[in-house]
Amino acid sequence: MRLLRISFVALILSSGPSVANPQLIGDLQTLTSPTFLGRESGSLEPNQSAQYLYTRLSESGYKPQIQSFDFQAGWSASQRGHNVLAVLPCQKNPCLPSIIITAHYDHLGGIESRYYPGANDNASGVAALLFLADRLKQQQTNRDIVFLATDAEEKGLFGSHYYTSNVPLENIGLNINLDMLAVNKKRTLYVLSSRHSGYEQIVQQLAPRNIRFRYTESAKRLGKWTDTPRTDWLRASDHYPFFKQGIPFLYIGMGEDEKHHSVKDTFKNVDVDAYQDAVYAVSELIDSIVAPQVDT
Ligand SMILES: [Zn+2]
């Protein structure tokens, strides 16, 4: 472990910034812009954020679907949410159980003069989802891969709950949940896995450019690593409804900073170089999972 750490430091010193990816950074900037007013869930029709995701997935060659649902948060009246999803179908035979990649696009809303941009939470995950959807489209996959941008996560994981309660679950092999990929000054991506998922070795073997992975199956340990001991990381994001249904999950994120759930979680607060490297690292991890040699 110590040796690994030394070689990682050496890697950082020897590596310059990655080539800029204007689409990825553009998506992050757009989703945090005043036009989207903090992406609050609860509108009767799909809001501008949902429409933007629909358009972007269409541009990548998908036929996206909007999955609308009703939810009730606390004592408030019933509200409407809208998941946006696209499926990359299995193109080989036999097909392995599917992977559902989730990232919630909703955040806390606001008004033009004061809104919550939610750059880290979770425009960062959604822009990554769009990047992955676009990149994986070029590949032949041996399983269905579903890209699911969930709504109403902030109000109680309602989009993910709805999805896991309304699609057949028997053929789902894994949920990969992306939430908060953009603020960690240590350039560390934390992976919280359900117990005995079998992915530890895959994660530990990766040596992505300028990013370190840390893997755990303990939500408490993740709390320690991210200095958020009071956060229940098992229940804190959209992987939890999958977990409750007995589906293995990998939650991937960088944790929170002091600007979490404040109007200061802005695009400007993001180190775009580190963010890009984090997304490329996630992409590398997903490649390792869907690579045929891993499945045999
Ligand atoms: Zn979040």
Coordinates of C-alpha atoms and ligand atoms in Angstrom, one line a residue:
M1 CA 0.0 0.0 0.0
R2 CA 2.8 2.4 1.0
L3 CA 4.7 1.5 -2.2
L4 CA 1.6 2.1 -4.2
R5 CA 1.2 5.5 -2.6
I6 CA 4.8 6.5 -3.5
S7 CA 4.4 5.5 -7.1
F8 CA 1.2 7.5 -7.2
V9 CA 3.0 10.6 -6.0
A10 CA 5.6 10.0 -8.7
L11 CA 2.9 9.8 -11.2
I12 CA 1.4 13.1 -10.2
L13 CA 4.8 14.8 -10.4
S14 CA 5.5 13.3 -13.9
S15 CA 2.1 14.1 -15.4
G16 CA 0.8 17.4 -16.8
P17 CA -2.8 18.3 -17.1
S18 CA -5.1 16.2 -19.3
V19 CA -6.3 17.3 -22.7
A20 CA -9.3 19.5 -22.1
N21 CA -12.7 18.0 -22.9
P22 CA -14.9 21.0 -23.9
Q23 CA -18.1 18.9 -24.0
L24 CA -17.7 17.5 -20.5
I25 CA -16.8 20.9 -19.0
G26 CA -19.4 22.6 -21.1
D27 CA -22.1 20.3 -19.7
L28 CA -21.0 20.9 -16.2
Q29 CA -21.0 24.7 -16.8
T30 CA -24.4 24.6 -18.5
L31 CA -26.1 22.6 -15.8
T32 CA -24.9 25.0 -13.1
S33 CA -25.9 28.2 -15.1
P34 CA -28.7 30.6 -14.0
T35 CA -30.9 29.2 -16.8
F36 CA -31.3 26.0 -14.8
L37 CA -32.0 27.7 -11.5
G38 CA -30.5 25.0 -9.3
R39 CA -32.5 22.1 -11.0
E40 CA -35.2 21.7 -8.4
S41 CA -37.5 18.7 -8.8
G42 CA -41.2 18.9 -8.5
S43 CA -42.4 20.5 -11.8
L44 CA -45.4 19.1 -13.5
E45 CA -43.6 18.8 -16.8
P46 CA -39.9 17.8 -17.3
N47 CA -37.9 21.0 -16.5
Q48 CA -35.1 22.5 -18.5
S49 CA -32.5 20.3 -17.0
A50 CA -34.4 17.2 -18.0
Q51 CA -34.9 18.5 -21.5
Y52 CA -31.2 19.3 -21.7
L53 CA -30.3 15.7 -20.7
Y54 CA -32.8 14.4 -23.2
T55 CA -31.3 16.5 -26.0
R56 CA -27.7 15.6 -25.1
L57 CA -28.5 11.8 -25.0
S58 CA -30.3 12.2 -28.4
E59 CA -27.2 13.9 -29.8
S60 CA -25.1 10.9 -28.7
G61 CA -27.4 8.6 -30.7
Y62 CA -29.8 7.3 -28.1
K63 CA -33.5 7.2 -27.9
P64 CA -33.9 8.6 -24.4
Q65 CA -37.0 8.1 -22.3
I66 CA -38.6 10.2 -19.6
Q67 CA -39.9 8.3 -16.7
S68 CA -42.3 10.5 -14.8
F69 CA -43.5 9.7 -11.3
D70 CA -45.3 11.2 -8.3
F71 CA -43.7 11.5 -4.9
Q72 CA -44.5 13.0 -1.5
A73 CA -41.7 14.5 0.5
G74 CA -42.5 14.9 4.2
W75 CA -45.8 16.7 4.8
S76 CA -45.8 18.5 1.5
A77 CA -48.3 17.9 -1.3
S78 CA -47.7 15.3 -3.9
Q79 CA -45.1 16.4 -6.5
R80 CA -43.9 15.1 -9.9
G81 CA -40.5 13.9 -10.8
H82 CA -38.9 12.9 -14.1
N83 CA -36.1 10.5 -14.6
V84 CA -34.3 10.7 -17.9
L85 CA -32.7 7.5 -19.2
A86 CA -31.2 5.9 -22.2
V87 CA -30.2 2.3 -22.9
L88 CA -27.2 1.0 -24.7
P89 CA -28.3 -2.5 -25.6
C90 CA -26.2 -5.6 -25.4
Q91 CA -24.7 -6.5 -28.8
K92 CA -23.1 -9.8 -28.0
N93 CA -24.3 -13.3 -27.2
P94 CA -24.7 -14.3 -24.4
C95 CA -25.6 -11.1 -22.6
L96 CA -24.5 -10.6 -19.0
P97 CA -26.7 -9.0 -16.4
S98 CA -27.1 -5.3 -17.0
I99 CA -25.4 -2.3 -15.4
I100 CA -27.4 0.7 -14.3
I101 CA -25.2 3.9 -14.1
T102 CA -27.0 6.5 -12.1
A103 CA -26.4 10.2 -11.3
H104 CA -29.1 12.5 -9.9
Y105 CA -29.6 15.7 -11.8
D106 CA -31.9 17.5 -9.4
H107 CA -30.6 19.9 -6.8
L108 CA -32.0 22.5 -4.4
G109 CA -33.4 25.1 -6.8
G110 CA -33.6 28.8 -6.0
I111 CA -34.4 32.1 -7.9
E112 CA -32.3 33.9 -10.4
S113 CA -30.7 36.3 -7.9
R114 CA -29.9 33.4 -5.5
Y115 CA -29.9 29.8 -6.5
Y116 CA -28.0 26.6 -5.7
P117 CA -25.8 25.7 -8.7
G118 CA -25.0 22.2 -7.3
A119 CA -21.8 21.9 -9.3
N120 CA -20.3 19.2 -7.2
D121 CA -23.7 17.9 -6.1
N122 CA -24.4 16.7 -8.7
A123 CA -23.9 18.4 -12.0
S124 CA -20.5 16.8 -11.8
G125 CA -22.0 13.3 -11.8
V126 CA -24.6 14.1 -14.5
A127 CA -22.0 15.6 -16.9
A128 CA -19.9 12.4 -16.3
L129 CA -22.9 10.3 -17.1
L130 CA -23.3 12.1 -20.4
F131 CA -19.6 11.7 -21.1
L132 CA -19.8 7.9 -20.4
A133 CA -23.0 7.5 -22.5
D134 CA -21.3 9.1 -25.4
R135 CA -18.1 7.2 -25.1
L136 CA -19.6 3.8 -24.5
K137 CA -21.8 4.2 -27.5
Q138 CA -18.7 3.6 -29.7
Q139 CA -18.2 0.2 -28.2
Q140 CA -19.8 -3.2 -28.6
T141 CA -21.1 -4.2 -25.1
N142 CA -21.9 -7.7 -23.8
R143 CA -24.7 -6.4 -21.5
D144 CA -27.3 -3.7 -21.4
I145 CA -26.0 -0.5 -20.0
V146 CA -28.6 1.9 -18.7
F147 CA -27.8 5.6 -18.2
L148 CA -30.2 6.8 -15.6
A149 CA -30.3 10.5 -14.6
T150 CA -32.5 10.5 -11.6
D151 CA -34.8 13.3 -10.3
A152 CA -35.8 14.1 -6.7
E153 CA -32.8 12.6 -5.1
E154 CA -32.4 15.6 -2.8
K155 CA -36.0 15.2 -1.6
G156 CA -35.6 11.5 -0.6
L157 CA -34.0 9.4 -3.4
F158 CA -37.4 9.3 -5.1
G159 CA -36.3 8.8 -8.7
S160 CA -34.1 5.9 -7.8
H161 CA -36.8 4.4 -5.6
Y162 CA -39.3 4.7 -8.5
Y163 CA -36.9 3.1 -10.9
T164 CA -36.1 0.1 -8.7
S165 CA -39.8 -0.4 -7.9
N166 CA -41.0 -0.3 -11.5
V167 CA -38.5 -2.2 -13.7
P168 CA -37.7 -5.9 -13.7
L169 CA -34.8 -6.4 -11.3
E170 CA -33.8 -10.0 -11.9
N171 CA -31.5 -9.2 -14.7
I172 CA -29.7 -6.2 -13.1
G173 CA -26.1 -7.1 -12.1
L174 CA -24.8 -3.8 -10.7
N175 CA -25.6 -0.2 -10.0
I176 CA -22.8 2.3 -10.4
N177 CA -23.8 5.6 -8.7
L178 CA -22.0 8.8 -9.4
D179 CA -22.6 11.6 -6.9
M180 CA -20.1 14.4 -6.3
L181 CA -17.0 14.0 -8.4
A182 CA -15.6 17.5 -8.3
V183 CA -14.2 18.9 -5.0
N184 CA -11.6 16.7 -3.5
K185 CA -8.2 18.4 -3.2
K186 CA -6.5 15.1 -2.6
R187 CA -7.5 13.9 -6.1
T188 CA -9.0 10.8 -4.5
L189 CA -12.1 9.0 -5.8
Y190 CA -13.8 7.0 -3.1
V191 CA -15.6 3.8 -4.0
L192 CA -18.2 2.4 -1.5
S193 CA -19.3 -1.1 -2.5
S194 CA -21.9 -3.4 -1.2
R195 CA -20.3 -6.3 0.7
H196 CA -18.6 -9.0 -1.3
S197 CA -19.5 -7.4 -4.7
G198 CA -16.2 -8.8 -6.1
Y199 CA -15.0 -5.5 -7.5
E200 CA -12.3 -4.7 -5.1
Q201 CA -9.5 -6.2 -7.1
I202 CA -10.6 -4.4 -10.3
V203 CA -10.7 -1.1 -8.5
Q204 CA -7.3 -1.6 -6.7
Q205 CA -5.6 -2.6 -9.9
L206 CA -6.4 0.6 -11.7
A207 CA -3.8 3.4 -11.8
P208 CA -5.6 6.2 -13.5
R209 CA -3.7 9.4 -14.4
N210 CA -3.5 11.8 -11.5
I211 CA -6.2 10.2 -9.5
R212 CA -6.2 7.7 -6.6
F213 CA -9.0 5.2 -5.9
R214 CA -9.8 4.2 -2.4
Y215 CA -12.2 1.3 -2.0
T216 CA -14.2 0.2 1.0
E217 CA -17.3 -1.8 1.8
S218 CA -17.8 0.1 5.0
A219 CA -20.0 3.2 5.0
K220 CA -18.4 4.2 8.3
R221 CA -15.0 4.1 6.9
L222 CA -16.0 6.3 4.0
G223 CA -17.3 8.8 6.5
K224 CA -13.9 8.8 8.2
W225 CA -12.0 9.1 4.9
T226 CA -14.2 12.0 3.7
D227 CA -14.3 13.7 7.1
T228 CA -18.1 13.3 7.2
P229 CA -18.6 10.9 10.1
R230 CA -22.2 12.0 10.6
T231 CA -23.2 11.1 7.0
D232 CA -24.8 7.7 6.5
W233 CA -23.1 6.9 3.2
L234 CA -25.1 3.8 2.6
R235 CA -28.4 5.7 2.6
A236 CA -27.1 9.1 1.4
S237 CA -27.6 8.7 -2.4
D238 CA -29.2 6.8 -5.2
H239 CA -27.4 3.5 -4.7
Y240 CA -29.5 2.8 -1.6
P241 CA -32.7 1.8 -3.3
F242 CA -30.7 -0.7 -5.4
F243 CA -29.0 -2.0 -2.2
K244 CA -32.4 -2.4 -0.7
Q245 CA -33.5 -4.6 -3.6
G246 CA -30.4 -6.8 -3.1
I247 CA -28.5 -5.4 -6.2
P248 CA -24.8 -4.9 -5.8
F249 CA -23.6 -1.3 -6.1
L250 CA -20.6 0.8 -6.4
Y251 CA -21.0 4.4 -5.2
I252 CA -18.2 6.6 -6.6
G253 CA -17.6 10.1 -5.4
M254 CA -15.1 12.6 -3.9
G255 CA -17.1 13.6 -0.9
E256 CA -18.2 17.0 0.1
D257 CA -16.5 20.3 0.9
E258 CA -17.6 23.2 3.1
K259 CA -19.7 24.6 0.3
H260 CA -21.9 21.5 0.2
H261 CA -25.6 22.4 -0.2
S262 CA -24.8 26.1 -0.3
V263 CA -25.0 28.7 -3.1
K264 CA -21.2 28.5 -3.2
D265 CA -21.2 25.0 -4.8
T266 CA -20.4 26.7 -8.1
F267 CA -18.7 25.9 -11.4
K268 CA -15.9 28.3 -10.4
N269 CA -15.3 26.3 -7.2
V270 CA -14.5 23.2 -9.4
D271 CA -10.9 22.4 -10.3
V272 CA -11.7 21.4 -13.9
D273 CA -8.4 19.6 -14.4
A274 CA -9.0 17.4 -11.4
Y275 CA -12.6 16.9 -12.4
Q276 CA -11.7 15.7 -15.9
D277 CA -9.1 13.3 -14.5
A278 CA -11.8 12.0 -12.1
V279 CA -14.2 11.4 -14.9
Y280 CA -11.6 9.7 -17.0
A281 CA -10.7 7.5 -14.0
V282 CA -14.4 6.5 -13.6
S283 CA -14.5 5.7 -17.3
E284 CA -11.4 3.5 -16.9
L285 CA -13.1 1.7 -14.0
I286 CA -16.2 1.1 -16.0
D287 CA -14.1 -0.1 -19.0
S288 CA -12.5 -2.6 -16.6
I289 CA -15.9 -3.9 -15.5
V290 CA -17.4 -4.3 -18.9
A291 CA -14.2 -5.6 -20.6
P292 CA -14.9 -9.2 -21.8
Q293 CA -11.8 -10.7 -20.1
V294 CA -13.2 -9.7 -16.7
D295 CA -16.4 -11.5 -17.3
T296 CA -15.1 -14.8 -18.3
Ligands
ZN1 ZN -26.0 14.5 -4.4

